[in-house]
Coordinates of C-alpha atoms in Angstrom, one line a residue:
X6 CA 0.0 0.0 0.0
X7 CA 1.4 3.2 -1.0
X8 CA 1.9 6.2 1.1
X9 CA -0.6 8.3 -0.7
X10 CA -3.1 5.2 -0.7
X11 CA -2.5 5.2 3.4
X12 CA -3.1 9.2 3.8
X13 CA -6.7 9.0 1.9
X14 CA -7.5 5.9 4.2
X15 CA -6.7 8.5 7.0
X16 CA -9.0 11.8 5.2
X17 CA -12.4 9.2 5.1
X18 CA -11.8 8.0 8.5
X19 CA -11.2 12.2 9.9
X20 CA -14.4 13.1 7.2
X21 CA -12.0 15.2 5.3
X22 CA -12.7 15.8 2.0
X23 CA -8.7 17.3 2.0
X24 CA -6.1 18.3 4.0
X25 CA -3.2 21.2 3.7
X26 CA 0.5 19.7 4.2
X27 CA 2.7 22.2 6.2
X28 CA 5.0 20.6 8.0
X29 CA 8.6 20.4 6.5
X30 CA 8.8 16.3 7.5
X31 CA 5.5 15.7 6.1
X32 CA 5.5 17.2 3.3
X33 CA 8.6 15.4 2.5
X34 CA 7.3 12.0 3.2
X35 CA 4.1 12.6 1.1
X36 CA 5.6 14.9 -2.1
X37 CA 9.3 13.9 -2.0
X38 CA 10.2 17.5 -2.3
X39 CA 13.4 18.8 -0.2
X40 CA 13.0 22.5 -0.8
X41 CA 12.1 24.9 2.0
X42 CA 8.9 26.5 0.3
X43 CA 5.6 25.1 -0.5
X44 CA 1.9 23.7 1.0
X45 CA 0.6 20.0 -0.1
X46 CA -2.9 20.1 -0.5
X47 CA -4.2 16.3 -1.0
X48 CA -7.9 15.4 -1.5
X49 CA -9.5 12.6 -1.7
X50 CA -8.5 11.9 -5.6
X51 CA -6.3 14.9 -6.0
X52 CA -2.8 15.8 -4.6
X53 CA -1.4 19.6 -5.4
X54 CA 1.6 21.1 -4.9
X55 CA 1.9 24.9 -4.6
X56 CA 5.0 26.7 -4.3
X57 CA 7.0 29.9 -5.4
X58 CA 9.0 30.2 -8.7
X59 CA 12.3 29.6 -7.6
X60 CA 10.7 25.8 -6.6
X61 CA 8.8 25.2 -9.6
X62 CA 11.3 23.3 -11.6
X63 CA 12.7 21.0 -8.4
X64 CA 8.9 19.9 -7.1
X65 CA 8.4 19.0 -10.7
X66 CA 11.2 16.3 -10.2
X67 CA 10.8 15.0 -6.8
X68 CA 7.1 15.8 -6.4
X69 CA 6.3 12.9 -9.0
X70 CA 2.6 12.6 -9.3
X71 CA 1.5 16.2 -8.0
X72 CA 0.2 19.2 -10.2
X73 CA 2.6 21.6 -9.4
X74 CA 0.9 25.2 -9.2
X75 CA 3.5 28.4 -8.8
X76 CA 1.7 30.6 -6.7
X77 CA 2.2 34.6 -7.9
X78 CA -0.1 35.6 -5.3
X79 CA 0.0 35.1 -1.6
X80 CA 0.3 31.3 -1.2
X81 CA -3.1 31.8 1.3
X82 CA -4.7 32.8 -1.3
X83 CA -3.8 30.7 -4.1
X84 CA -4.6 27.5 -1.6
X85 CA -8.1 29.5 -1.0
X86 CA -8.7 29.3 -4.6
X87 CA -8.0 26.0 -5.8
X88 CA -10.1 24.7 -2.6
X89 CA -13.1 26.6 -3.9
X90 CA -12.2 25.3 -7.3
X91 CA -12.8 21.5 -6.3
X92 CA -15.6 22.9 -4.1
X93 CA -14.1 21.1 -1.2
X94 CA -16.3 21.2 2.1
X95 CA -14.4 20.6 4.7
X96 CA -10.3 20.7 4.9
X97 CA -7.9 19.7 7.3
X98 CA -4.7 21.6 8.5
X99 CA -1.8 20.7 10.6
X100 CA -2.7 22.6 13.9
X101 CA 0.6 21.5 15.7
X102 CA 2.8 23.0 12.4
X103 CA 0.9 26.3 11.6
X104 CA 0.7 29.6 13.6
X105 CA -2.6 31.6 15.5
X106 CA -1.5 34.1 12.7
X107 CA -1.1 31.6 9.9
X108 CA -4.5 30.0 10.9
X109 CA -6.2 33.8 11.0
X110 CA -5.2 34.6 7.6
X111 CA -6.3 30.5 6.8
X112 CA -10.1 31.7 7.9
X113 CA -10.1 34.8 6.5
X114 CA -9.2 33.3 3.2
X115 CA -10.6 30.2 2.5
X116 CA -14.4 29.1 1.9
X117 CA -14.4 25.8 3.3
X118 CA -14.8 24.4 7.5
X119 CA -11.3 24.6 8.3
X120 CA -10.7 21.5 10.8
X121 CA -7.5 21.4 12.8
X122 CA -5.7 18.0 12.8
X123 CA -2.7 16.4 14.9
X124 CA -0.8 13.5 14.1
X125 CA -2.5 12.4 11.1
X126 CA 1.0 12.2 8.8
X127 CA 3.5 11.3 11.4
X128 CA 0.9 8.2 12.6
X129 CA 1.5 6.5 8.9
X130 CA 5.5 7.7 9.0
X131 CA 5.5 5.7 12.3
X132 CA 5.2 2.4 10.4
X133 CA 8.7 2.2 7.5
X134 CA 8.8 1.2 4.3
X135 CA 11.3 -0.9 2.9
X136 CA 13.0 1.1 1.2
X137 CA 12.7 3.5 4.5
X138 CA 14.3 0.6 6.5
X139 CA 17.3 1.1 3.4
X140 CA 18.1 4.2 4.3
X141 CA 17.8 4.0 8.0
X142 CA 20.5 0.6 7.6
X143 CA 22.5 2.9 5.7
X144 CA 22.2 5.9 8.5
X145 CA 23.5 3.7 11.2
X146 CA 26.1 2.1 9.5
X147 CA 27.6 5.9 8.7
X148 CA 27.2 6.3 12.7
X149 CA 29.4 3.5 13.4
X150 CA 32.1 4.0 10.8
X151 CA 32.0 7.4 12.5
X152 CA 32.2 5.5 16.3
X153 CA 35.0 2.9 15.0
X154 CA 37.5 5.7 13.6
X155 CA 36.7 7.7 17.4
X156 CA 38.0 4.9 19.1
X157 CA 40.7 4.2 16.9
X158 CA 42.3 8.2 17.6
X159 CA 41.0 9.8 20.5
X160 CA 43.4 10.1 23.6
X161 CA 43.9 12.0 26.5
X162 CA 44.4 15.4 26.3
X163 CA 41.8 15.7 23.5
X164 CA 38.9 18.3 23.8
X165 CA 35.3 16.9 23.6
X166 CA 35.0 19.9 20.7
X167 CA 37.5 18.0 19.0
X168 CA 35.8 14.4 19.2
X169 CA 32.2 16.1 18.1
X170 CA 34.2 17.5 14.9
X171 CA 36.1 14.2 14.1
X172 CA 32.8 12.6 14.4
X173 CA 31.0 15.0 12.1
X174 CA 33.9 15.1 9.5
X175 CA 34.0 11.3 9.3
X176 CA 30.0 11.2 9.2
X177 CA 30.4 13.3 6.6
X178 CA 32.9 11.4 4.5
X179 CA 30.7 8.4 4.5
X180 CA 27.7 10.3 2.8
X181 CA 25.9 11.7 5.8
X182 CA 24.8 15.2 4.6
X183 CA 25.3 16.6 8.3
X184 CA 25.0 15.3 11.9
X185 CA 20.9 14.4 12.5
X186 CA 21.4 16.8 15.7
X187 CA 24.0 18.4 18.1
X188 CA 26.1 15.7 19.0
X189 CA 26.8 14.9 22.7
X190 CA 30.6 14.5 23.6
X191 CA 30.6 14.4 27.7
X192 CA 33.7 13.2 29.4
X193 CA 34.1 12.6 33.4
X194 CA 32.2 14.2 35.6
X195 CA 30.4 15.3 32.4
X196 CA 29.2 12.5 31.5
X197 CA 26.6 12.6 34.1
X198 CA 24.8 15.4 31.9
X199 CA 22.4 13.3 29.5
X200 CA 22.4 16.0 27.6
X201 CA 26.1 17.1 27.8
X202 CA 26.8 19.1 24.2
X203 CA 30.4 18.7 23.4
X204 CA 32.6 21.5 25.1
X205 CA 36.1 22.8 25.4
X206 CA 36.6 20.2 28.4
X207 CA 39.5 18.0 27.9
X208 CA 39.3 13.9 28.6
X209 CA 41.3 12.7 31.2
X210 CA 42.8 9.4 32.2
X211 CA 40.3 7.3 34.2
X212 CA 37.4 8.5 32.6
X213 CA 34.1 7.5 30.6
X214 CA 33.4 9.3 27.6
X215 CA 29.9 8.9 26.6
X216 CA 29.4 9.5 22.8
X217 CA 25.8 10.4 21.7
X218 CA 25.4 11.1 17.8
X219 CA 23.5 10.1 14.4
X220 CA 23.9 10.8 10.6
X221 CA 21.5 12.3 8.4
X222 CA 21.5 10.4 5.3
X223 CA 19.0 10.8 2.7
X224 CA 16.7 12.7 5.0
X225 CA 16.5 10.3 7.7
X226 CA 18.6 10.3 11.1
X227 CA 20.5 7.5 13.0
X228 CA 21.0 7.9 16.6
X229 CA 24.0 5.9 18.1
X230 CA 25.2 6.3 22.0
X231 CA 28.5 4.4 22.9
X232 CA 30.4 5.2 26.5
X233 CA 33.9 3.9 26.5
X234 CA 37.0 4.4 28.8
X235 CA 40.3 6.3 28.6
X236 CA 42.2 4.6 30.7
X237 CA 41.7 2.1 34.1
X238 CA 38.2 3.6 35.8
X239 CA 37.4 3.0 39.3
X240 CA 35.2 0.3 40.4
X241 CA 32.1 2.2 40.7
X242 CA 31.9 3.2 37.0
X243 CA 32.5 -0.3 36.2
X244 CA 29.3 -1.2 37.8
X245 CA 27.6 1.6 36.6
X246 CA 28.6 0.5 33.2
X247 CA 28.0 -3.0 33.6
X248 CA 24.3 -2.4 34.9
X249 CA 23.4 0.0 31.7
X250 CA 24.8 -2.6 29.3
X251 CA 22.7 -5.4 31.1
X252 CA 19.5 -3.3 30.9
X253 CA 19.7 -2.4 27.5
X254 CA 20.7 -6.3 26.5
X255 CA 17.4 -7.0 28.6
X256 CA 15.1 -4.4 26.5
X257 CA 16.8 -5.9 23.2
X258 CA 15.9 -9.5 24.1
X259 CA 12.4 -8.5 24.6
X260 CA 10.8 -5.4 22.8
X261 CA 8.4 -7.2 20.6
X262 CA 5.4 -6.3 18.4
X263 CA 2.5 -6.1 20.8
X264 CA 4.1 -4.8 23.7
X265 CA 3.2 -1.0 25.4
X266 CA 5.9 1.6 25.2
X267 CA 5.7 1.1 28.8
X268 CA 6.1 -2.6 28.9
X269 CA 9.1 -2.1 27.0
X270 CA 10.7 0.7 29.1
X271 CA 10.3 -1.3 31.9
X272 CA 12.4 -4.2 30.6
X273 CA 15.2 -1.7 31.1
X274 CA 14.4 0.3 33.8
X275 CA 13.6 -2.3 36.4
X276 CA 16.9 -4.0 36.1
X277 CA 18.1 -0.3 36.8
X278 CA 16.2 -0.4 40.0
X279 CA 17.4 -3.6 41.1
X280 CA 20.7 -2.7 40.8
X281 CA 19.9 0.7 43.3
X282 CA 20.7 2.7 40.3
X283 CA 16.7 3.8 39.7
X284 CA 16.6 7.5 41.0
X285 CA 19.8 8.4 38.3
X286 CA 18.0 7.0 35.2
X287 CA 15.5 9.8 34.6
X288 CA 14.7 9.7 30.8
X289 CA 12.6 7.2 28.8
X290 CA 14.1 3.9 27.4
X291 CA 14.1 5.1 23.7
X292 CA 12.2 6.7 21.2
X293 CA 10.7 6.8 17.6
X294 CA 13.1 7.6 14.9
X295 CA 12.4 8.2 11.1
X296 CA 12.8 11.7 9.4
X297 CA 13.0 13.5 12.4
X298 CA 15.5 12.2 15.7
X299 CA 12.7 12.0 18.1
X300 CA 9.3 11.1 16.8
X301 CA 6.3 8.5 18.3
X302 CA 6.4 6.0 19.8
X303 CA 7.7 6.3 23.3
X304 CA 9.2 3.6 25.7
X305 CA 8.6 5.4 28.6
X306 CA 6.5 5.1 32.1
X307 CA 3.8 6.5 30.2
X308 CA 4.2 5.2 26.8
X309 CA 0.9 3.7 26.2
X310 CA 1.0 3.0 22.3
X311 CA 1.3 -0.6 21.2
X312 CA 4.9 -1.4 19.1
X313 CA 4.2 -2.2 15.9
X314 CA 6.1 -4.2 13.4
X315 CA 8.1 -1.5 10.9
X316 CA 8.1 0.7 13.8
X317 CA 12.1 1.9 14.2
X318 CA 12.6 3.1 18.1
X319 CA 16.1 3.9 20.3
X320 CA 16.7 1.7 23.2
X321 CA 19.4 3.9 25.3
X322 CA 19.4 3.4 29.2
X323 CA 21.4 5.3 31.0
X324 CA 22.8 6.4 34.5
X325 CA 23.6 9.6 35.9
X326 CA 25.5 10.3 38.9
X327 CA 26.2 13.9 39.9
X328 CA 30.0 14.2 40.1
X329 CA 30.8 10.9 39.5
X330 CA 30.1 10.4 36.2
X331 CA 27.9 8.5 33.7
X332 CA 26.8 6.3 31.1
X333 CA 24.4 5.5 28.3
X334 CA 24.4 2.9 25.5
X335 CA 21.7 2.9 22.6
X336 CA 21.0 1.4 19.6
X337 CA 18.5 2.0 17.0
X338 CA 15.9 -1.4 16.2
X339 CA 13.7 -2.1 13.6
X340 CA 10.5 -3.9 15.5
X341 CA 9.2 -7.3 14.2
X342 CA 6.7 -9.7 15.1
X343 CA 8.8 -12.2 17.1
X344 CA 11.5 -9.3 18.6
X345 CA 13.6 -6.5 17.0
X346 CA 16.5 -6.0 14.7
X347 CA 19.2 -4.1 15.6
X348 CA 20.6 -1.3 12.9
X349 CA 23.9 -0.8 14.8
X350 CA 26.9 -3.2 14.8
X351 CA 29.4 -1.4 16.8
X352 CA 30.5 -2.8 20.0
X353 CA 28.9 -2.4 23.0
X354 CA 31.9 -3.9 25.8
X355 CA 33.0 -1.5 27.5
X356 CA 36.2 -0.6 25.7
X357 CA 39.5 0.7 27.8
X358 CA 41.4 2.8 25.9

């Protein structure tokens, strides 16, 4: 079933008789386009796309399938008037994408009940496509080339700066088009940041170095964590790393089809708290991941949605202790119906260096 096949499914069971395609990631998914301008409008045996003359040429090549109308007007009103043109009753717009100014100049325009939507595109880019899956392989094998070279060339004395830009050079080389988000370098007592952006701090003997990064490739992003050691580390960082690698092993020899986002998070985090280590794990287990780093489902506490086969999530426990020092590993998985498929190879024993 194609995508387009999928989305008109979704317009009879919403009652739409069309709905207008804002968002960037959307828009991409549906049209193919990779431009920066333009609105999707897709009925119910119609898809349009309207952009601006310096587009008109590249939607006509990517947008395979769509009328492509240059708007010399507003692009409000050129969308008002081919809606009144098919006589469309009712259309849907992207309420999470579009501003309270945006959606003024949206009533004041067009003829049709305007009906604000959520979630309607990103629920059918939850599920990926074979040759979605392709790309994604592809994504995460650019991550660990990137991962291999780090370990192969950091050493002491080294900023975190200078690991993020190794990483994004060699990323780079291997056909990303850029990193798929700021990537996380944090060394030592660093490391406890989850969210530890790479910074002029240098690594030291006897620490971990927790690497947190992805390639954008072909649109879509691969998100690798890998937390390695320079040098002998004390026994308490042994342990810590020891009981993140167990609990992610435990979610990957479990997170099924079928399964909650909850049910799956907790395949991690209860080993976590087990070990004592539950009030320093304070993120979810993982995460959707597709055209945008972080997209539905969630394996969380509260992650109620079911896991679905096609469905591409992170599994990344982690522990954070306040100047001691921390640790995270993740990989991305594919789900299927009997378990999951991991698209990372790159080693996960904790490595001394």
């Amino acid at each position: 079933m194609t995508k387009l096949t999928k989305f008109r499914q979704a317009l009879v069971e919403h009652n739409l008789d069309g709905l207008i395609i804002t968002n960037a990631y959307n828009r991409r998914y549906l049209t193919g386009f990779t431009g920066t301008a333009g609105i999707a409008l897709i009925t119910k045996d119609e898809q349009l796309f309207i952009t601006d003359f310096r587009y008109t040429e590249q939607a006509a090549e990517q947008a395979v399938g769509f009328e492509i109308i240059q708007h010399k007007q507003s692009i409000v009103q050129e969308l008002s008037e081919q809606i009144k043109k098919r006589s469309l009753k009712t259309v849907g717009f992207e309420q999470d994408d579009i501003s309270f100014a945006t959606y003024q100049q949206y009533k004041e325009a067009i003829s049709a009940e305007l009906v604000p939507t959520s979630q309607i595109v990103e629920g059918i880019r939850m599920i990926k496509t074979d040759e979605e899956l392709q790309i994604m392989y592809k994504a995460a094998e650019i991550a660990d080339l990137a991962y291999e070279h780090v370990l192969k060339t950091v050493e002491p004395g080294m900023t975190e700066i200078e690991v993020s830009n190794m990483l994004e050079f060699e990323m780079r080389k291997h056909g990303a088009t850029e990193s798929s988000f700021d990537i996380i370098v944090a060394s030592g007592y660093r490391s406890a940041l989850p969210h530890g952006v790479a910074s002029d701090k240098r690594i030291a003997e006897g620490e971990l170095v927790t690497l947190d990064f992805g390639a954008l490739y072909n649109g879509y992003c691969s998100d690798l964590t890998r937390t390695f050691a320079v040098g002998e580390i004390s026994e308490q960082l042994h342990e810590i790393y020891d009981t993140v690698l167990q609990a992610h092993l435990n979610a990957l020899g479990g997170i099924k089809a079928g399964m909650t986002g909850q049910e799956a998070d907790a395949l991690a985090r209860n080993y976590i708290k087990d070990k004592g280590f539950g009030e320093y794990f304070g993120h979810g287990t993982g995460h959707g991941l597709g055209l945008e780093v972080h997209e539905e489902p969630r394996l969380s506490p509260t992650g109620k949605m079911v896991l679905r086969e096609n469905m591409v999530v992170t599994v990344e426990p982690g522990i954070y202790i306040p100047n001691v020092g921390g640790c995270r590993i993740e990989d991305d998985i594919v789900i299927t119906t009997e378990g999951n498929k991991s698209l990372n190879k790159a080693p996960k024993q904790l490595i001394i260096l």
